[in-house]
Amino acid sequence: MKAIFTITLSFLFSITSIAQCADSDKILFPDKEQISESMVFFAVNNDYSSAKHYTSSIPEYATPAMAAGKNYIVQRSGAAFEKKCKVKYMYIIYPDGMSEDSAPEDLYNLSGYDVTYVIAYSLKHGEFDYDFEIGLDNDFNMISDDVLPSVKKNPAFDKFIDVCKALKTAKTDKRYKGIVSGIGIAYEPGSDSFCWLIREHPASVKEEGDYPVKDYYVNANTGKMVFVVESESYFFPR
């Protein structure tokens, strides 16, 4: 049975790359990805010393999957953008009952299974590191939603405003009431753009747990507020 999943675009970036202003040194780390037992990790180019499995063991499947991922990026965001993207690793979602501890002869012969391929990428853009994932079905057709802007619709998609301008936009919004707990970047399909994501810290955290937070999405190209959403995030008391 094919697994159904949602892939979220998430980004991490270094403190040294951020412009200097109040709160510009706060990093929003993405939520940890939930991995099921039947989702088996395959390292690329032997980059992970602790990995049990490598894409070099399944070239007849990994190669067309990588080609499909590359083709999506090129068609979506251009060849120059694709050349900046590095494949980090691949997950393969197997039928229930299989795991990374299954026999290699079972894991590596995928012709008898209906599987899902998830390719994780890292993109170096200036001093920023972007992480995103692409999901493919058993025939290497993309099944995840778009995770990158279209260069045809938005040719300046990678021209970011300064993060300090985005912080100013969020802090002057009438809905903003507290302090910034973190900053990240997300792809927003409605505007087909990257956004600065600025998360507002809860007013009071008395014990560890989930607390409601506001996320401010500021268009990274124009500096305009796209929307504000309320979600939950896990916090520890200070």
PDB file of C-alpha atoms in Angstrom:
ATOM      1  CA  MET A   1       0.000   0.000   0.000  1.00  0.00           C
ATOM      2  CA  LYS A   2       1.469   3.342  -1.013  1.00  0.00           C
ATOM      3  CA  ALA A   3       2.189   5.687   1.871  1.00  0.00           C
ATOM      4  CA  ILE A   4       0.532   9.085   1.849  1.00  0.00           C
ATOM      5  CA  PHE A   5       2.624  11.886   3.238  1.00  0.00           C
ATOM      6  CA  THR A   6       3.115  15.627   3.239  1.00  0.00           C
ATOM      7  CA  ILE A   7       6.488  17.204   2.588  1.00  0.00           C
ATOM      8  CA  THR A   8       7.220  20.589   4.045  1.00  0.00           C
ATOM      9  CA  LEU A   9       9.867  22.875   2.800  1.00  0.00           C
ATOM     10  CA  SER A  10      12.184  23.872   5.566  1.00  0.00           C
ATOM     11  CA  PHE A  11      15.407  25.859   5.736  1.00  0.00           C
ATOM     12  CA  LEU A  12      18.336  26.256   8.065  1.00  0.00           C
ATOM     13  CA  PHE A  13      20.922  28.989   7.797  1.00  0.00           C
ATOM     14  CA  SER A  14      24.022  30.103   9.630  1.00  0.00           C
ATOM     15  CA  ILE A  15      24.087  32.870  12.208  1.00  0.00           C
ATOM     16  CA  THR A  16      26.987  34.563  10.441  1.00  0.00           C
ATOM     17  CA  SER A  17      24.907  35.083   7.312  1.00  0.00           C
ATOM     18  CA  ILE A  18      22.195  37.137   9.004  1.00  0.00           C
ATOM     19  CA  ALA A  19      22.129  40.925   8.935  1.00  0.00           C
ATOM     20  CA  GLN A  20      22.607  42.563  12.316  1.00  0.00           C
ATOM     21  CA  CYS A  21      19.492  43.945  13.959  1.00  0.00           C
ATOM     22  CA  ALA A  22      17.365  43.061  16.967  1.00  0.00           C
ATOM     23  CA  ASP A  23      16.359  39.363  16.813  1.00  0.00           C
ATOM     24  CA  SER A  24      18.240  38.693  13.559  1.00  0.00           C
ATOM     25  CA  ASP A  25      20.346  36.079  15.371  1.00  0.00           C
ATOM     26  CA  LYS A  26      17.379  33.843  16.239  1.00  0.00           C
ATOM     27  CA  ILE A  27      17.197  30.627  14.249  1.00  0.00           C
ATOM     28  CA  LEU A  28      13.946  28.725  13.747  1.00  0.00           C
ATOM     29  CA  PHE A  29      14.760  25.040  13.413  1.00  0.00           C
ATOM     30  CA  PRO A  30      12.207  22.920  11.540  1.00  0.00           C
ATOM     31  CA  ASP A  31      10.207  20.278  13.340  1.00  0.00           C
ATOM     32  CA  LYS A  32      11.788  16.855  13.300  1.00  0.00           C
ATOM     33  CA  GLU A  33      10.568  14.672  10.498  1.00  0.00           C
ATOM     34  CA  GLN A  34       8.439  11.737  11.578  1.00  0.00           C
ATOM     35  CA  ILE A  35       9.911   8.553  10.158  1.00  0.00           C
ATOM     36  CA  SER A  36       7.891   5.350  10.073  1.00  0.00           C
ATOM     37  CA  GLU A  37       9.501   1.934  10.444  1.00  0.00           C
ATOM     38  CA  SER A  38       8.900   1.141   6.779  1.00  0.00           C
ATOM     39  CA  MET A  39      10.727   4.326   5.661  1.00  0.00           C
ATOM     40  CA  VAL A  40      14.283   3.150   4.959  1.00  0.00           C
ATOM     41  CA  PHE A  41      17.218   5.566   4.760  1.00  0.00           C
ATOM     42  CA  PHE A  42      19.690   5.277   1.858  1.00  0.00           C
ATOM     43  CA  ALA A  43      22.881   7.344   2.045  1.00  0.00           C
ATOM     44  CA  VAL A  44      24.268   8.968  -1.114  1.00  0.00           C
ATOM     45  CA  ASN A  45      27.988   8.802  -1.982  1.00  0.00           C
ATOM     46  CA  ASN A  46      28.716   7.038   1.319  1.00  0.00           C
ATOM     47  CA  ASP A  47      28.383  10.372   3.158  1.00  0.00           C
ATOM     48  CA  TYR A  48      26.963   8.834   6.351  1.00  0.00           C
ATOM     49  CA  SER A  49      29.333   6.511   8.190  1.00  0.00           C
ATOM     50  CA  SER A  50      26.542   5.041  10.329  1.00  0.00           C
ATOM     51  CA  ALA A  51      24.252   4.270   7.387  1.00  0.00           C
ATOM     52  CA  LYS A  52      23.135   0.681   6.866  1.00  0.00           C
ATOM     53  CA  HIS A  53      22.134   1.158   3.226  1.00  0.00           C
ATOM     54  CA  TYR A  54      23.443   3.165   0.268  1.00  0.00           C
ATOM     55  CA  THR A  55      21.966   4.239  -3.055  1.00  0.00           C
ATOM     56  CA  SER A  56      24.941   2.531  -4.734  1.00  0.00           C
ATOM     57  CA  SER A  57      23.262  -0.775  -3.804  1.00  0.00           C
ATOM     58  CA  ILE A  58      20.152   0.105  -5.854  1.00  0.00           C
ATOM     59  CA  PRO A  59      21.462   2.019  -8.914  1.00  0.00           C
ATOM     60  CA  GLU A  60      18.683   0.784 -11.207  1.00  0.00           C
ATOM     61  CA  TYR A  61      16.174   2.576  -8.943  1.00  0.00           C
ATOM     62  CA  ALA A  62      18.186   5.420  -7.421  1.00  0.00           C
ATOM     63  CA  THR A  63      19.501   6.705 -10.757  1.00  0.00           C
ATOM     64  CA  PRO A  64      16.092   7.300 -12.404  1.00  0.00           C
ATOM     65  CA  ALA A  65      14.740   8.704  -9.119  1.00  0.00           C
ATOM     66  CA  MET A  66      17.597  11.233  -8.962  1.00  0.00           C
ATOM     67  CA  ALA A  67      17.079  12.062 -12.638  1.00  0.00           C
ATOM     68  CA  ALA A  68      13.385  12.718 -12.033  1.00  0.00           C
ATOM     69  CA  GLY A  69      14.189  14.957  -9.074  1.00  0.00           C
ATOM     70  CA  LYS A  70      16.740  16.878 -11.114  1.00  0.00           C
ATOM     71  CA  ASN A  71      14.294  17.286 -13.979  1.00  0.00           C
ATOM     72  CA  TYR A  72      11.659  18.727 -11.629  1.00  0.00           C
ATOM     73  CA  ILE A  73      14.084  21.307 -10.229  1.00  0.00           C
ATOM     74  CA  VAL A  74      15.295  22.319 -13.699  1.00  0.00           C
ATOM     75  CA  GLN A  75      11.764  22.631 -15.080  1.00  0.00           C
ATOM     76  CA  ARG A  76      10.558  24.483 -12.003  1.00  0.00           C
ATOM     77  CA  SER A  77      13.410  26.792 -11.043  1.00  0.00           C
ATOM     78  CA  GLY A  78      15.987  26.623 -13.824  1.00  0.00           C
ATOM     79  CA  ALA A  79      19.217  24.799 -14.597  1.00  0.00           C
ATOM     80  CA  ALA A  80      21.405  27.321 -12.762  1.00  0.00           C
ATOM     81  CA  PHE A  81      19.362  26.859  -9.604  1.00  0.00           C
ATOM     82  CA  GLU A  82      19.470  23.068  -9.913  1.00  0.00           C
ATOM     83  CA  LYS A  83      23.263  23.081 -10.064  1.00  0.00           C
ATOM     84  CA  LYS A  84      23.328  24.612  -6.590  1.00  0.00           C
ATOM     85  CA  CYS A  85      21.265  21.755  -5.164  1.00  0.00           C
ATOM     86  CA  LYS A  86      22.968  18.774  -3.554  1.00  0.00           C
ATOM     87  CA  VAL A  87      21.266  15.452  -2.903  1.00  0.00           C
ATOM     88  CA  LYS A  88      21.762  14.609   0.781  1.00  0.00           C
ATOM     89  CA  TYR A  89      20.033  11.241   1.007  1.00  0.00           C
ATOM     90  CA  MET A  90      17.012   9.246  -0.062  1.00  0.00           C
ATOM     91  CA  TYR A  91      14.235   7.552   1.858  1.00  0.00           C
ATOM     92  CA  ILE A  92      12.269   4.718   0.361  1.00  0.00           C
ATOM     93  CA  ILE A  93       8.853   3.975   1.835  1.00  0.00           C
ATOM     94  CA  TYR A  94       8.283   0.223   1.638  1.00  0.00           C
ATOM     95  CA  PRO A  95       5.092  -1.763   2.270  1.00  0.00           C
ATOM     96  CA  ASP A  96       4.213  -2.346   5.918  1.00  0.00           C
ATOM     97  CA  GLY A  97       6.241  -5.087   7.527  1.00  0.00           C
ATOM     98  CA  MET A  98       9.562  -4.052   6.002  1.00  0.00           C
ATOM     99  CA  SER A  99      12.250  -1.998   7.717  1.00  0.00           C
ATOM    100  CA  GLU A 100      15.947  -1.142   7.480  1.00  0.00           C
ATOM    101  CA  ASP A 101      16.673  -4.460   9.187  1.00  0.00           C
ATOM    102  CA  SER A 102      15.010  -6.501   6.452  1.00  0.00           C
ATOM    103  CA  ALA A 103      17.279  -8.721   4.377  1.00  0.00           C
ATOM    104  CA  PRO A 104      19.245  -6.785   1.716  1.00  0.00           C
ATOM    105  CA  GLU A 105      18.022  -9.140  -0.996  1.00  0.00           C
ATOM    106  CA  ASP A 106      14.477  -8.065  -0.106  1.00  0.00           C
ATOM    107  CA  LEU A 107      15.235  -4.344   0.269  1.00  0.00           C
ATOM    108  CA  TYR A 108      17.309  -4.003  -2.899  1.00  0.00           C
ATOM    109  CA  ASN A 109      14.955  -5.787  -5.302  1.00  0.00           C
ATOM    110  CA  LEU A 110      12.230  -3.177  -5.634  1.00  0.00           C
ATOM    111  CA  SER A 111      10.608  -4.616  -8.753  1.00  0.00           C
ATOM    112  CA  GLY A 112       8.083  -6.531  -6.665  1.00  0.00           C
ATOM    113  CA  TYR A 113       6.986  -3.607  -4.495  1.00  0.00           C
ATOM    114  CA  ASP A 114       4.905  -0.491  -4.768  1.00  0.00           C
ATOM    115  CA  VAL A 115       7.208   2.044  -3.081  1.00  0.00           C
ATOM    116  CA  THR A 116       7.616   5.791  -2.653  1.00  0.00           C
ATOM    117  CA  TYR A 117      10.922   7.617  -3.085  1.00  0.00           C
ATOM    118  CA  VAL A 118      11.693  10.711  -1.009  1.00  0.00           C
ATOM    119  CA  ILE A 119      14.808  12.640  -2.042  1.00  0.00           C
ATOM    120  CA  ALA A 120      16.234  15.199   0.391  1.00  0.00           C
ATOM    121  CA  TYR A 121      18.205  18.128  -1.011  1.00  0.00           C
ATOM    122  CA  SER A 122      20.381  20.879   0.391  1.00  0.00           C
ATOM    123  CA  LEU A 123      20.857  24.139  -1.460  1.00  0.00           C
ATOM    124  CA  LYS A 124      23.647  26.622  -0.880  1.00  0.00           C
ATOM    125  CA  HIS A 125      22.475  30.100  -1.845  1.00  0.00           C
ATOM    126  CA  GLY A 126      25.009  32.713  -0.825  1.00  0.00           C
ATOM    127  CA  GLU A 127      25.652  31.910   2.840  1.00  0.00           C
ATOM    128  CA  PHE A 128      22.223  30.356   3.352  1.00  0.00           C
ATOM    129  CA  ASP A 129      21.501  26.622   3.444  1.00  0.00           C
ATOM    130  CA  TYR A 130      18.071  25.494   2.225  1.00  0.00           C
ATOM    131  CA  ASP A 131      16.644  22.004   2.801  1.00  0.00           C
ATOM    132  CA  PHE A 132      13.746  20.562   0.833  1.00  0.00           C
ATOM    133  CA  GLU A 133      12.354  17.194  -0.232  1.00  0.00           C
ATOM    134  CA  ILE A 134      10.780  15.755  -3.373  1.00  0.00           C
ATOM    135  CA  GLY A 135       8.479  12.722  -3.312  1.00  0.00           C
ATOM    136  CA  LEU A 136       8.168  10.309  -6.258  1.00  0.00           C
ATOM    137  CA  ASP A 137       5.906   7.342  -6.869  1.00  0.00           C
ATOM    138  CA  ASN A 138       6.886   3.860  -7.965  1.00  0.00           C
ATOM    139  CA  ASP A 139       7.237   5.059 -11.580  1.00  0.00           C
ATOM    140  CA  PHE A 140       9.309   8.108 -10.581  1.00  0.00           C
ATOM    141  CA  ASN A 141       6.457  10.565 -11.077  1.00  0.00           C
ATOM    142  CA  MET A 142       6.363  13.451  -8.624  1.00  0.00           C
ATOM    143  CA  ILE A 143       3.644  13.094  -5.978  1.00  0.00           C
ATOM    144  CA  SER A 144       4.644  15.854  -3.545  1.00  0.00           C
ATOM    145  CA  ASP A 145       3.381  19.400  -3.954  1.00  0.00           C
ATOM    146  CA  ASP A 146       5.591  22.070  -5.500  1.00  0.00           C
ATOM    147  CA  VAL A 147       8.383  22.980  -3.116  1.00  0.00           C
ATOM    148  CA  LEU A 148      10.200  25.619  -5.178  1.00  0.00           C
ATOM    149  CA  PRO A 149       9.133  28.808  -6.980  1.00  0.00           C
ATOM    150  CA  SER A 150       8.637  28.792 -10.735  1.00  0.00           C
ATOM    151  CA  VAL A 151      11.349  30.763 -12.495  1.00  0.00           C
ATOM    152  CA  LYS A 152       8.910  31.443 -15.358  1.00  0.00           C
ATOM    153  CA  LYS A 153       6.339  33.047 -13.059  1.00  0.00           C
ATOM    154  CA  ASN A 154       8.807  34.607 -10.635  1.00  0.00           C
ATOM    155  CA  PRO A 155      12.245  35.069 -12.239  1.00  0.00           C
ATOM    156  CA  ALA A 156      13.529  37.024  -9.201  1.00  0.00           C
ATOM    157  CA  PHE A 157      12.448  34.369  -6.689  1.00  0.00           C
ATOM    158  CA  ASP A 158      15.945  34.073  -5.189  1.00  0.00           C
ATOM    159  CA  LYS A 159      16.459  37.826  -4.680  1.00  0.00           C
ATOM    160  CA  PHE A 160      15.815  38.149  -0.953  1.00  0.00           C
ATOM    161  CA  ILE A 161      15.168  41.311   1.019  1.00  0.00           C
ATOM    162  CA  ASP A 162      17.220  41.796   4.164  1.00  0.00           C
ATOM    163  CA  VAL A 163      15.880  39.822   7.136  1.00  0.00           C
ATOM    164  CA  CYS A 164      15.840  43.011   9.208  1.00  0.00           C
ATOM    165  CA  LYS A 165      13.262  44.494   6.817  1.00  0.00           C
ATOM    166  CA  ALA A 166      11.133  41.380   7.232  1.00  0.00           C
ATOM    167  CA  LEU A 167      11.401  41.635  11.031  1.00  0.00           C
ATOM    168  CA  LYS A 168      10.291  45.256  10.870  1.00  0.00           C
ATOM    169  CA  THR A 169       7.263  44.258   8.785  1.00  0.00           C
ATOM    170  CA  ALA A 170       6.275  41.601  11.330  1.00  0.00           C
ATOM    171  CA  LYS A 171       6.826  43.776  14.398  1.00  0.00           C
ATOM    172  CA  THR A 172       4.781  46.659  13.024  1.00  0.00           C
ATOM    173  CA  ASP A 173       1.835  44.376  12.254  1.00  0.00           C
ATOM    174  CA  LYS A 174      -1.065  45.058  14.625  1.00  0.00           C
ATOM    175  CA  ARG A 175      -1.284  41.355  15.464  1.00  0.00           C
ATOM    176  CA  TYR A 176       2.266  41.233  16.807  1.00  0.00           C
ATOM    177  CA  LYS A 177       2.326  41.430  20.602  1.00  0.00           C
ATOM    178  CA  GLY A 178       5.351  39.588  21.958  1.00  0.00           C
ATOM    179  CA  ILE A 179       8.920  38.625  21.155  1.00  0.00           C
ATOM    180  CA  VAL A 180      10.515  36.691  18.296  1.00  0.00           C
ATOM    181  CA  SER A 181      11.336  33.067  19.089  1.00  0.00           C
ATOM    182  CA  GLY A 182      12.823  32.144  15.722  1.00  0.00           C
ATOM    183  CA  ILE A 183      13.321  32.977  12.053  1.00  0.00           C
ATOM    184  CA  GLY A 184      13.289  30.643   9.061  1.00  0.00           C
ATOM    185  CA  ILE A 185      12.314  30.533   5.397  1.00  0.00           C
ATOM    186  CA  ALA A 186       9.407  28.731   3.764  1.00  0.00           C
ATOM    187  CA  TYR A 187       8.008  28.341   0.273  1.00  0.00           C
ATOM    188  CA  GLU A 188       4.532  29.865  -0.020  1.00  0.00           C
ATOM    189  CA  PRO A 189       2.668  28.415  -3.030  1.00  0.00           C
ATOM    190  CA  GLY A 190      -0.047  31.085  -3.063  1.00  0.00           C
ATOM    191  CA  SER A 191       2.432  33.777  -4.068  1.00  0.00           C
ATOM    192  CA  ASP A 192       4.891  31.259  -5.594  1.00  0.00           C
ATOM    193  CA  SER A 193       7.624  32.857  -3.540  1.00  0.00           C
ATOM    194  CA  PHE A 194       9.971  32.237  -0.675  1.00  0.00           C
ATOM    195  CA  CYS A 195       8.958  33.902   2.569  1.00  0.00           C
ATOM    196  CA  TRP A 196      10.759  34.911   5.687  1.00  0.00           C
ATOM    197  CA  LEU A 197       8.958  33.017   8.448  1.00  0.00           C
ATOM    198  CA  ILE A 198       9.053  34.876  11.764  1.00  0.00           C
ATOM    199  CA  ARG A 199       7.657  33.070  14.797  1.00  0.00           C
ATOM    200  CA  GLU A 200       6.347  34.958  17.807  1.00  0.00           C
ATOM    201  CA  HIS A 201       7.194  33.552  21.243  1.00  0.00           C
ATOM    202  CA  PRO A 202       4.263  32.740  23.571  1.00  0.00           C
ATOM    203  CA  ALA A 203       3.562  35.382  26.205  1.00  0.00           C
ATOM    204  CA  SER A 204       4.322  32.974  29.049  1.00  0.00           C
ATOM    205  CA  VAL A 205       5.873  29.490  29.188  1.00  0.00           C
ATOM    206  CA  LYS A 206       5.505  28.053  32.698  1.00  0.00           C
ATOM    207  CA  GLU A 207       6.235  24.413  31.854  1.00  0.00           C
ATOM    208  CA  GLU A 208       7.497  22.523  28.841  1.00  0.00           C
ATOM    209  CA  GLY A 209       4.931  21.586  26.258  1.00  0.00           C
ATOM    210  CA  ASP A 210       2.986  22.773  23.208  1.00  0.00           C
ATOM    211  CA  TYR A 211       1.982  26.432  23.115  1.00  0.00           C
ATOM    212  CA  PRO A 212       0.087  28.448  20.502  1.00  0.00           C
ATOM    213  CA  VAL A 213       2.344  30.679  18.422  1.00  0.00           C
ATOM    214  CA  LYS A 214       1.847  33.109  15.551  1.00  0.00           C
ATOM    215  CA  ASP A 215       3.864  32.642  12.372  1.00  0.00           C
ATOM    216  CA  TYR A 216       4.340  35.750  10.231  1.00  0.00           C
ATOM    217  CA  TYR A 217       5.054  35.054   6.552  1.00  0.00           C
ATOM    218  CA  VAL A 218       6.766  38.006   4.878  1.00  0.00           C
ATOM    219  CA  ASN A 219       7.410  37.783   1.131  1.00  0.00           C
ATOM    220  CA  ALA A 220      11.178  37.455   0.749  1.00  0.00           C
ATOM    221  CA  ASN A 221      11.118  39.329  -2.572  1.00  0.00           C
ATOM    222  CA  THR A 222       8.776  42.226  -1.831  1.00  0.00           C
ATOM    223  CA  GLY A 223       8.878  42.565   1.965  1.00  0.00           C
ATOM    224  CA  LYS A 224       5.080  42.554   2.142  1.00  0.00           C
ATOM    225  CA  MET A 225       3.144  40.536   4.697  1.00  0.00           C
ATOM    226  CA  VAL A 226       1.613  37.477   3.044  1.00  0.00           C
ATOM    227  CA  PHE A 227      -0.359  36.103   5.991  1.00  0.00           C
ATOM    228  CA  VAL A 228      -0.234  35.292   9.683  1.00  0.00           C
ATOM    229  CA  VAL A 229      -1.169  31.837  10.944  1.00  0.00           C
ATOM    230  CA  GLU A 230      -1.485  30.411  14.438  1.00  0.00           C
ATOM    231  CA  SER A 231       0.013  27.018  15.124  1.00  0.00           C
ATOM    232  CA  GLU A 232       1.548  25.106  18.013  1.00  0.00           C
ATOM    233  CA  SER A 233       5.185  24.688  18.880  1.00  0.00           C
ATOM    234  CA  TYR A 234       7.036  22.920  21.674  1.00  0.00           C
ATOM    235  CA  PHE A 235       8.733  25.191  24.204  1.00  0.00           C
ATOM    236  CA  PHE A 236      10.827  24.814  27.351  1.00  0.00           C
ATOM    237  CA  PRO A 237      10.521  27.341  30.188  1.00  0.00           C
ATOM    238  CA  ARG A 238      13.356  29.854  30.281  1.00  0.00           C
TER     239      ARG A 238
END
